[in-house]
Amino acid sequence: MSPHKQSHSRGTGSADVVGFYDDDTGSIQYLVSDPQTGKGALIDAVMGFDPAHASIDPQGVSKIIEYARDTNIDISWILDTHPHADHLMASWYLKQRLGAVNAIGEKVRDIAELWRKLYHLPDAFRPERDFDRLFGDGETFKIGKLPVRVMLTPGHTLGSVTYVVGSDAAFVNDTFMQPDVGTARADFPGGSA
């Protein structure tokens, strides 16, 4: 998988951002990094799925990992903006493969509870087991030296978050959709316009 779009750092406090388009799901996965330290994060990574064989296919995320290694980016964070019901999340696979910290917004607990009842699957999704960090609204952390602020931005799901990275990058879950140039649907269980 080659980069779909690339936005280079504009100087101190600005991240390098590379988007990787997943054809099967229409999703863009982001590799964001601090050019000063080489530390990076993968945001909303997609795990491939082969429906004919009912099996996962890590080929796409493996190519992103190769790209990171080839460009000397050390992936230290695996971030999701929300639980994805339209594709498999690669978070767990990447955590196992890279040893990086995986994280999502803390309201994923409420989503998990809602989905447990709705789908009658009491043990299918346990955020405390599945993620290392559950971020609250306003929490901060760093990717290398770049500050990251977590913002609760519900709508698409009741627990969607936005990651504001450095001085000029924001990863806004599925609130804005391209190329549609509009807002995303809010019909996931618990979502609200």
Short mmCIF file of N, CA and C in Angstrom, two decimals, residues 8-162:
data_model
loop_
_atom_site.label_atom_id
_atom_site.label_comp_id
_atom_site.label_asym_id
_atom_site.label_seq_id
_atom_site.Cartn_x
_atom_site.Cartn_y
_atom_site.Cartn_z
N HIS A 8 3.54 17.38 4.48
CA HIS A 8 4.81 17.51 5.20
C HIS A 8 4.71 18.56 6.30
N SER A 9 5.52 18.40 7.31
CA SER A 9 5.61 19.35 8.41
C SER A 9 5.91 20.74 7.87
N ARG A 10 5.35 21.74 8.54
CA ARG A 10 5.60 23.13 8.17
C ARG A 10 6.53 23.81 9.16
N GLY A 11 7.25 22.98 9.94
CA GLY A 11 8.20 23.54 10.90
C GLY A 11 7.88 23.11 12.31
N THR A 12 8.50 23.77 13.26
CA THR A 12 8.35 23.42 14.67
C THR A 12 6.88 23.35 15.07
N GLY A 13 6.51 22.26 15.71
CA GLY A 13 5.14 22.08 16.17
C GLY A 13 4.19 21.51 15.14
N SER A 14 4.68 21.22 13.98
CA SER A 14 3.85 20.69 12.89
C SER A 14 4.22 19.24 12.61
N ALA A 15 3.22 18.42 12.40
CA ALA A 15 3.43 16.99 12.16
C ALA A 15 3.59 16.69 10.68
N ASP A 16 4.26 15.58 10.38
CA ASP A 16 4.21 14.97 9.06
C ASP A 16 3.00 14.05 9.08
N VAL A 17 2.20 14.07 8.03
CA VAL A 17 1.00 13.23 7.96
C VAL A 17 0.98 12.52 6.61
N VAL A 18 0.77 11.20 6.65
CA VAL A 18 0.62 10.41 5.44
C VAL A 18 -0.68 9.64 5.55
N GLY A 19 -1.51 9.76 4.51
CA GLY A 19 -2.77 9.02 4.47
C GLY A 19 -2.64 7.82 3.56
N PHE A 20 -3.20 6.70 3.99
CA PHE A 20 -3.19 5.46 3.21
C PHE A 20 -4.64 5.05 2.96
N TYR A 21 -5.03 4.99 1.71
CA TYR A 21 -6.41 4.68 1.35
C TYR A 21 -6.61 3.17 1.28
N ASP A 22 -7.68 2.69 1.92
CA ASP A 22 -8.05 1.28 1.87
C ASP A 22 -9.20 1.13 0.88
N ASP A 23 -8.94 0.50 -0.26
CA ASP A 23 -9.93 0.37 -1.32
C ASP A 23 -11.20 -0.35 -0.88
N ASP A 24 -11.04 -1.43 -0.12
CA ASP A 24 -12.20 -2.25 0.23
C ASP A 24 -13.21 -1.52 1.11
N THR A 25 -12.74 -0.65 2.00
CA THR A 25 -13.64 0.02 2.94
C THR A 25 -13.84 1.50 2.63
N GLY A 26 -13.02 2.04 1.74
CA GLY A 26 -13.11 3.47 1.46
C GLY A 26 -12.58 4.32 2.60
N SER A 27 -11.77 3.72 3.47
CA SER A 27 -11.24 4.41 4.65
C SER A 27 -9.82 4.93 4.40
N ILE A 28 -9.50 6.02 5.07
CA ILE A 28 -8.12 6.51 5.05
C ILE A 28 -7.54 6.31 6.44
N GLN A 29 -6.38 5.68 6.47
CA GLN A 29 -5.63 5.44 7.70
C GLN A 29 -4.49 6.45 7.71
N TYR A 30 -4.18 6.99 8.88
CA TYR A 30 -3.18 8.04 8.95
C TYR A 30 -1.97 7.60 9.75
N LEU A 31 -0.80 7.94 9.23
CA LEU A 31 0.46 7.80 9.94
C LEU A 31 0.93 9.23 10.19
N VAL A 32 0.91 9.64 11.46
CA VAL A 32 1.30 10.99 11.83
C VAL A 32 2.59 10.88 12.64
N SER A 33 3.54 11.78 12.37
CA SER A 33 4.82 11.66 13.06
C SER A 33 5.43 13.02 13.36
N ASP A 34 6.30 12.98 14.37
CA ASP A 34 7.08 14.14 14.76
C ASP A 34 8.39 14.09 14.00
N PRO A 35 8.63 15.03 13.07
CA PRO A 35 9.86 14.97 12.28
C PRO A 35 11.13 15.15 13.10
N GLN A 36 11.02 15.76 14.30
CA GLN A 36 12.20 15.97 15.14
C GLN A 36 12.65 14.68 15.81
N THR A 37 11.70 13.84 16.26
CA THR A 37 12.06 12.66 17.03
C THR A 37 11.88 11.35 16.27
N GLY A 38 11.11 11.39 15.18
CA GLY A 38 10.83 10.16 14.45
C GLY A 38 9.75 9.29 15.09
N LYS A 39 9.14 9.76 16.17
CA LYS A 39 8.05 9.02 16.82
C LYS A 39 6.76 9.25 16.04
N GLY A 40 5.92 8.21 16.00
CA GLY A 40 4.70 8.34 15.22
C GLY A 40 3.52 7.61 15.83
N ALA A 41 2.37 7.83 15.20
CA ALA A 41 1.13 7.16 15.60
C ALA A 41 0.37 6.75 14.36
N LEU A 42 -0.28 5.61 14.43
CA LEU A 42 -1.22 5.18 13.40
C LEU A 42 -2.62 5.49 13.90
N ILE A 43 -3.42 6.14 13.06
CA ILE A 43 -4.78 6.52 13.46
C ILE A 43 -5.79 5.84 12.56
N ASP A 44 -6.75 5.16 13.19
CA ASP A 44 -7.87 4.48 12.52
C ASP A 44 -7.40 3.46 11.49
N ALA A 45 -6.46 2.61 11.90
CA ALA A 45 -5.93 1.57 11.02
C ALA A 45 -6.98 0.48 10.76
N VAL A 46 -7.04 0.02 9.51
CA VAL A 46 -8.01 -0.96 9.05
C VAL A 46 -7.38 -2.34 8.97
N MET A 47 -8.04 -3.32 9.53
CA MET A 47 -7.64 -4.72 9.34
C MET A 47 -8.41 -5.24 8.14
N GLY A 48 -7.69 -5.78 7.17
CA GLY A 48 -8.34 -6.35 6.00
C GLY A 48 -9.14 -7.59 6.35
N PHE A 49 -10.12 -7.89 5.52
CA PHE A 49 -10.97 -9.06 5.74
C PHE A 49 -11.24 -9.72 4.40
N ASP A 50 -11.05 -11.02 4.36
CA ASP A 50 -11.31 -11.80 3.16
C ASP A 50 -12.62 -12.55 3.36
N PRO A 51 -13.74 -12.05 2.81
CA PRO A 51 -15.03 -12.68 3.06
C PRO A 51 -15.13 -14.09 2.47
N ALA A 52 -14.44 -14.35 1.38
CA ALA A 52 -14.51 -15.68 0.75
C ALA A 52 -13.96 -16.76 1.68
N HIS A 53 -12.98 -16.40 2.49
CA HIS A 53 -12.37 -17.36 3.41
C HIS A 53 -12.68 -17.08 4.87
N ALA A 54 -13.49 -16.05 5.11
CA ALA A 54 -13.84 -15.64 6.47
C ALA A 54 -12.60 -15.51 7.34
N SER A 55 -11.61 -14.75 6.82
CA SER A 55 -10.36 -14.60 7.56
C SER A 55 -9.85 -13.16 7.46
N ILE A 56 -9.07 -12.77 8.46
CA ILE A 56 -8.48 -11.43 8.44
C ILE A 56 -7.28 -11.42 7.50
N ASP A 57 -6.97 -10.23 7.02
CA ASP A 57 -5.86 -10.06 6.10
C ASP A 57 -5.06 -8.83 6.52
N PRO A 58 -3.91 -9.02 7.17
CA PRO A 58 -3.12 -7.87 7.66
C PRO A 58 -2.21 -7.24 6.60
N GLN A 59 -2.36 -7.61 5.35
CA GLN A 59 -1.45 -7.13 4.31
C GLN A 59 -1.39 -5.61 4.23
N GLY A 60 -2.54 -4.93 4.31
CA GLY A 60 -2.56 -3.47 4.20
C GLY A 60 -1.81 -2.79 5.34
N VAL A 61 -2.10 -3.17 6.59
CA VAL A 61 -1.41 -2.53 7.72
C VAL A 61 0.06 -2.95 7.75
N SER A 62 0.38 -4.13 7.26
CA SER A 62 1.78 -4.55 7.19
C SER A 62 2.57 -3.65 6.24
N LYS A 63 1.93 -3.23 5.17
CA LYS A 63 2.60 -2.32 4.23
C LYS A 63 2.81 -0.93 4.84
N ILE A 64 1.88 -0.51 5.69
CA ILE A 64 2.06 0.78 6.39
C ILE A 64 3.21 0.67 7.37
N ILE A 65 3.32 -0.46 8.06
CA ILE A 65 4.44 -0.68 8.97
C ILE A 65 5.76 -0.65 8.20
N GLU A 66 5.80 -1.29 7.04
CA GLU A 66 7.00 -1.27 6.19
C GLU A 66 7.35 0.17 5.80
N TYR A 67 6.34 0.95 5.40
CA TYR A 67 6.56 2.34 5.04
C TYR A 67 7.17 3.10 6.22
N ALA A 68 6.61 2.88 7.41
CA ALA A 68 7.13 3.56 8.61
C ALA A 68 8.59 3.18 8.84
N ARG A 69 8.90 1.93 8.72
CA ARG A 69 10.30 1.50 8.92
C ARG A 69 11.22 2.09 7.86
N ASP A 70 10.76 2.10 6.61
CA ASP A 70 11.58 2.64 5.52
C ASP A 70 11.84 4.13 5.66
N THR A 71 10.94 4.83 6.35
CA THR A 71 11.09 6.27 6.53
C THR A 71 11.51 6.62 7.96
N ASN A 72 11.97 5.61 8.70
CA ASN A 72 12.50 5.79 10.06
C ASN A 72 11.50 6.40 11.04
N ILE A 73 10.25 5.94 10.95
CA ILE A 73 9.22 6.36 11.90
C ILE A 73 9.00 5.21 12.88
N ASP A 74 9.14 5.52 14.16
CA ASP A 74 8.91 4.55 15.23
C ASP A 74 7.48 4.73 15.73
N ILE A 75 6.61 3.79 15.39
CA ILE A 75 5.20 3.89 15.78
C ILE A 75 5.07 3.57 17.27
N SER A 76 4.74 4.60 18.04
CA SER A 76 4.62 4.43 19.49
C SER A 76 3.17 4.46 19.98
N TRP A 77 2.26 4.90 19.13
CA TRP A 77 0.84 4.96 19.46
C TRP A 77 0.00 4.35 18.35
N ILE A 78 -1.06 3.66 18.74
CA ILE A 78 -2.09 3.18 17.82
C ILE A 78 -3.39 3.79 18.34
N LEU A 79 -3.95 4.70 17.58
CA LEU A 79 -5.09 5.48 18.04
C LEU A 79 -6.32 5.21 17.18
N ASP A 80 -7.45 5.08 17.84
CA ASP A 80 -8.72 5.02 17.13
C ASP A 80 -9.57 6.18 17.58
N THR A 81 -10.30 6.77 16.63
CA THR A 81 -11.16 7.90 16.95
C THR A 81 -12.53 7.44 17.47
N HIS A 82 -12.87 6.18 17.18
CA HIS A 82 -14.14 5.61 17.61
C HIS A 82 -14.13 4.13 17.24
N PRO A 83 -15.05 3.32 17.81
CA PRO A 83 -15.14 1.94 17.34
C PRO A 83 -15.75 1.95 15.94
N HIS A 84 -15.20 1.18 15.07
CA HIS A 84 -15.63 1.18 13.67
C HIS A 84 -16.53 -0.02 13.42
N ALA A 85 -17.74 0.26 12.99
CA ALA A 85 -18.67 -0.83 12.69
C ALA A 85 -18.67 -1.17 11.19
N ASP A 86 -18.00 -0.33 10.40
CA ASP A 86 -17.99 -0.57 8.96
C ASP A 86 -16.72 -1.27 8.48
N HIS A 87 -15.78 -1.53 9.37
CA HIS A 87 -14.59 -2.32 9.05
C HIS A 87 -13.96 -2.82 10.34
N LEU A 88 -13.09 -3.80 10.20
CA LEU A 88 -12.39 -4.32 11.37
C LEU A 88 -11.28 -3.36 11.78
N MET A 89 -11.13 -3.14 13.06
CA MET A 89 -10.06 -2.30 13.57
C MET A 89 -8.78 -3.13 13.67
N ALA A 90 -7.65 -2.54 13.32
CA ALA A 90 -6.37 -3.23 13.36
C ALA A 90 -5.62 -2.99 14.67
N SER A 91 -6.23 -2.33 15.61
CA SER A 91 -5.58 -1.93 16.84
C SER A 91 -4.92 -3.09 17.59
N TRP A 92 -5.67 -4.13 17.83
CA TRP A 92 -5.14 -5.26 18.61
C TRP A 92 -3.97 -5.91 17.87
N TYR A 93 -4.11 -6.14 16.57
CA TYR A 93 -3.06 -6.75 15.77
C TYR A 93 -1.79 -5.89 15.83
N LEU A 94 -1.94 -4.58 15.65
CA LEU A 94 -0.78 -3.68 15.67
C LEU A 94 -0.11 -3.63 17.03
N LYS A 95 -0.92 -3.65 18.08
CA LYS A 95 -0.35 -3.66 19.44
C LYS A 95 0.52 -4.90 19.62
N GLN A 96 0.03 -6.05 19.17
CA GLN A 96 0.79 -7.29 19.30
C GLN A 96 2.07 -7.24 18.46
N ARG A 97 1.96 -6.71 17.27
CA ARG A 97 3.09 -6.70 16.34
C ARG A 97 4.14 -5.66 16.70
N LEU A 98 3.70 -4.48 17.16
CA LEU A 98 4.62 -3.37 17.39
C LEU A 98 4.95 -3.11 18.86
N GLY A 99 4.11 -3.59 19.77
CA GLY A 99 4.31 -3.30 21.18
C GLY A 99 3.97 -1.86 21.53
N ALA A 100 3.26 -1.17 20.64
CA ALA A 100 2.88 0.23 20.87
C ALA A 100 1.63 0.29 21.75
N VAL A 101 1.42 1.44 22.36
CA VAL A 101 0.25 1.67 23.20
C VAL A 101 -0.95 1.92 22.29
N ASN A 102 -2.08 1.23 22.56
CA ASN A 102 -3.28 1.51 21.78
C ASN A 102 -4.30 2.24 22.65
N ALA A 103 -5.03 3.17 22.02
CA ALA A 103 -5.91 4.05 22.79
C ALA A 103 -7.13 4.45 21.98
N ILE A 104 -8.15 4.89 22.73
CA ILE A 104 -9.43 5.34 22.17
C ILE A 104 -10.07 6.22 23.24
N GLY A 105 -11.14 6.91 22.91
CA GLY A 105 -11.84 7.74 23.89
C GLY A 105 -12.56 6.91 24.95
N GLU A 106 -12.64 7.44 26.17
CA GLU A 106 -13.21 6.69 27.29
C GLU A 106 -14.70 6.38 27.15
N LYS A 107 -15.41 7.15 26.35
CA LYS A 107 -16.84 6.89 26.17
C LYS A 107 -17.08 5.61 25.38
N VAL A 108 -16.01 4.97 24.94
CA VAL A 108 -16.15 3.66 24.31
C VAL A 108 -16.79 2.66 25.28
N ARG A 109 -16.64 2.93 26.58
CA ARG A 109 -17.31 2.07 27.58
C ARG A 109 -18.83 2.12 27.39
N ASP A 110 -19.37 3.32 27.17
CA ASP A 110 -20.81 3.47 26.96
C ASP A 110 -21.25 2.81 25.65
N ILE A 111 -20.42 2.94 24.63
CA ILE A 111 -20.73 2.30 23.34
C ILE A 111 -20.73 0.79 23.51
N ALA A 112 -19.73 0.27 24.20
CA ALA A 112 -19.64 -1.17 24.42
C ALA A 112 -20.87 -1.69 25.16
N GLU A 113 -21.31 -0.96 26.17
CA GLU A 113 -22.49 -1.37 26.92
C GLU A 113 -23.73 -1.38 26.03
N LEU A 114 -23.88 -0.34 25.24
CA LEU A 114 -25.00 -0.25 24.31
C LEU A 114 -24.97 -1.41 23.32
N TRP A 115 -23.81 -1.68 22.74
CA TRP A 115 -23.69 -2.74 21.74
C TRP A 115 -23.88 -4.12 22.36
N ARG A 116 -23.41 -4.31 23.60
CA ARG A 116 -23.61 -5.61 24.28
C ARG A 116 -25.09 -5.96 24.34
N LYS A 117 -25.88 -4.98 24.75
CA LYS A 117 -27.32 -5.20 24.88
C LYS A 117 -27.97 -5.36 23.51
N LEU A 118 -27.62 -4.48 22.59
CA LEU A 118 -28.23 -4.49 21.27
C LEU A 118 -27.95 -5.79 20.51
N TYR A 119 -26.72 -6.27 20.59
CA TYR A 119 -26.32 -7.45 19.83
C TYR A 119 -26.31 -8.73 20.66
N HIS A 120 -26.70 -8.64 21.94
CA HIS A 120 -26.77 -9.80 22.84
C HIS A 120 -25.42 -10.54 22.91
N LEU A 121 -24.35 -9.75 23.06
CA LEU A 121 -23.00 -10.29 23.15
C LEU A 121 -22.33 -9.71 24.40
N PRO A 122 -22.58 -10.29 25.56
CA PRO A 122 -22.11 -9.69 26.82
C PRO A 122 -20.60 -9.56 26.97
N ASP A 123 -19.82 -10.39 26.31
CA ASP A 123 -18.36 -10.34 26.49
C ASP A 123 -17.60 -9.97 25.22
N ALA A 124 -18.30 -9.54 24.20
CA ALA A 124 -17.65 -9.33 22.90
C ALA A 124 -16.68 -8.15 22.88
N PHE A 125 -16.95 -7.12 23.64
CA PHE A 125 -16.16 -5.90 23.53
C PHE A 125 -15.95 -5.35 24.93
N ARG A 126 -14.73 -5.47 25.43
CA ARG A 126 -14.40 -4.96 26.77
C ARG A 126 -13.25 -3.96 26.63
N PRO A 127 -13.56 -2.67 26.65
CA PRO A 127 -12.55 -1.65 26.41
C PRO A 127 -11.33 -1.73 27.32
N GLU A 128 -11.53 -2.02 28.61
CA GLU A 128 -10.38 -2.09 29.52
C GLU A 128 -9.44 -3.22 29.15
N ARG A 129 -9.96 -4.26 28.55
CA ARG A 129 -9.13 -5.39 28.09
C ARG A 129 -8.50 -5.08 26.74
N ASP A 130 -9.25 -4.41 25.88
CA ASP A 130 -8.84 -4.25 24.49
C ASP A 130 -7.96 -3.04 24.21
N PHE A 131 -7.91 -2.07 25.14
CA PHE A 131 -7.12 -0.86 24.94
C PHE A 131 -6.27 -0.56 26.18
N ASP A 132 -5.08 0.00 25.93
CA ASP A 132 -4.18 0.39 27.02
C ASP A 132 -4.61 1.70 27.67
N ARG A 133 -5.14 2.61 26.86
CA ARG A 133 -5.54 3.93 27.37
C ARG A 133 -6.94 4.26 26.87
N LEU A 134 -7.74 4.82 27.76
CA LEU A 134 -9.06 5.34 27.43
C LEU A 134 -9.03 6.82 27.77
N PHE A 135 -8.97 7.67 26.74
CA PHE A 135 -8.78 9.10 26.93
C PHE A 135 -10.09 9.81 27.25
N GLY A 136 -10.02 10.72 28.22
CA GLY A 136 -11.13 11.61 28.53
C GLY A 136 -11.04 12.88 27.71
N ASP A 137 -12.16 13.57 27.58
CA ASP A 137 -12.21 14.84 26.88
C ASP A 137 -11.22 15.82 27.51
N GLY A 138 -10.35 16.40 26.70
CA GLY A 138 -9.38 17.38 27.18
C GLY A 138 -8.05 16.81 27.61
N GLU A 139 -7.94 15.48 27.66
CA GLU A 139 -6.65 14.89 28.03
C GLU A 139 -5.60 15.22 26.98
N THR A 140 -4.34 15.20 27.42
CA THR A 140 -3.23 15.46 26.50
C THR A 140 -2.18 14.37 26.65
N PHE A 141 -1.43 14.18 25.59
CA PHE A 141 -0.28 13.28 25.57
C PHE A 141 0.65 13.77 24.46
N LYS A 142 1.72 13.06 24.20
CA LYS A 142 2.66 13.50 23.16
C LYS A 142 2.98 12.37 22.19
N ILE A 143 3.16 12.77 20.96
CA ILE A 143 3.75 11.91 19.93
C ILE A 143 5.13 12.52 19.71
N GLY A 144 6.16 11.88 20.25
CA GLY A 144 7.47 12.50 20.26
C GLY A 144 7.40 13.76 21.11
N LYS A 145 7.71 14.90 20.50
CA LYS A 145 7.61 16.18 21.20
C LYS A 145 6.33 16.93 20.86
N LEU A 146 5.54 16.38 19.94
CA LEU A 146 4.31 17.05 19.52
C LEU A 146 3.20 16.86 20.54
N PRO A 147 2.60 17.94 21.03
CA PRO A 147 1.47 17.79 21.94
C PRO A 147 0.23 17.31 21.18
N VAL A 148 -0.56 16.48 21.86
CA VAL A 148 -1.82 15.99 21.29
C VAL A 148 -2.91 16.25 22.31
N ARG A 149 -4.01 16.83 21.85
CA ARG A 149 -5.17 17.09 22.71
C ARG A 149 -6.32 16.24 22.21
N VAL A 150 -7.03 15.61 23.15
CA VAL A 150 -8.17 14.77 22.83
C VAL A 150 -9.44 15.58 23.04
N MET A 151 -10.30 15.63 22.02
CA MET A 151 -11.57 16.34 22.12
C MET A 151 -12.72 15.36 21.89
N LEU A 152 -13.68 15.34 22.78
CA LEU A 152 -14.89 14.56 22.57
C LEU A 152 -15.70 15.23 21.47
N THR A 153 -15.99 14.51 20.39
CA THR A 153 -16.75 15.06 19.27
C THR A 153 -17.83 14.05 18.86
N PRO A 154 -18.82 13.85 19.71
CA PRO A 154 -19.86 12.87 19.42
C PRO A 154 -20.71 13.29 18.23
N GLY A 155 -21.43 12.34 17.71
CA GLY A 155 -22.28 12.56 16.55
C GLY A 155 -22.33 11.27 15.78
N HIS A 156 -21.24 10.95 15.11
CA HIS A 156 -21.15 9.69 14.37
C HIS A 156 -21.37 8.52 15.33
N THR A 157 -20.67 8.54 16.46
CA THR A 157 -20.95 7.65 17.58
C THR A 157 -21.00 8.55 18.82
N LEU A 158 -21.56 8.04 19.91
CA LEU A 158 -21.64 8.86 21.11
C LEU A 158 -20.29 9.05 21.78
N GLY A 159 -19.27 8.32 21.35
CA GLY A 159 -17.96 8.44 21.97
C GLY A 159 -16.84 8.83 21.02
N SER A 160 -17.18 9.36 19.85
CA SER A 160 -16.14 9.75 18.89
C SER A 160 -15.25 10.85 19.47
N VAL A 161 -13.94 10.75 19.19
CA VAL A 161 -13.00 11.78 19.62
C VAL A 161 -12.23 12.29 18.42
N THR A 162 -11.68 13.48 18.60
CA THR A 162 -10.78 14.10 17.63
C THR A 162 -9.43 14.23 18.31
#
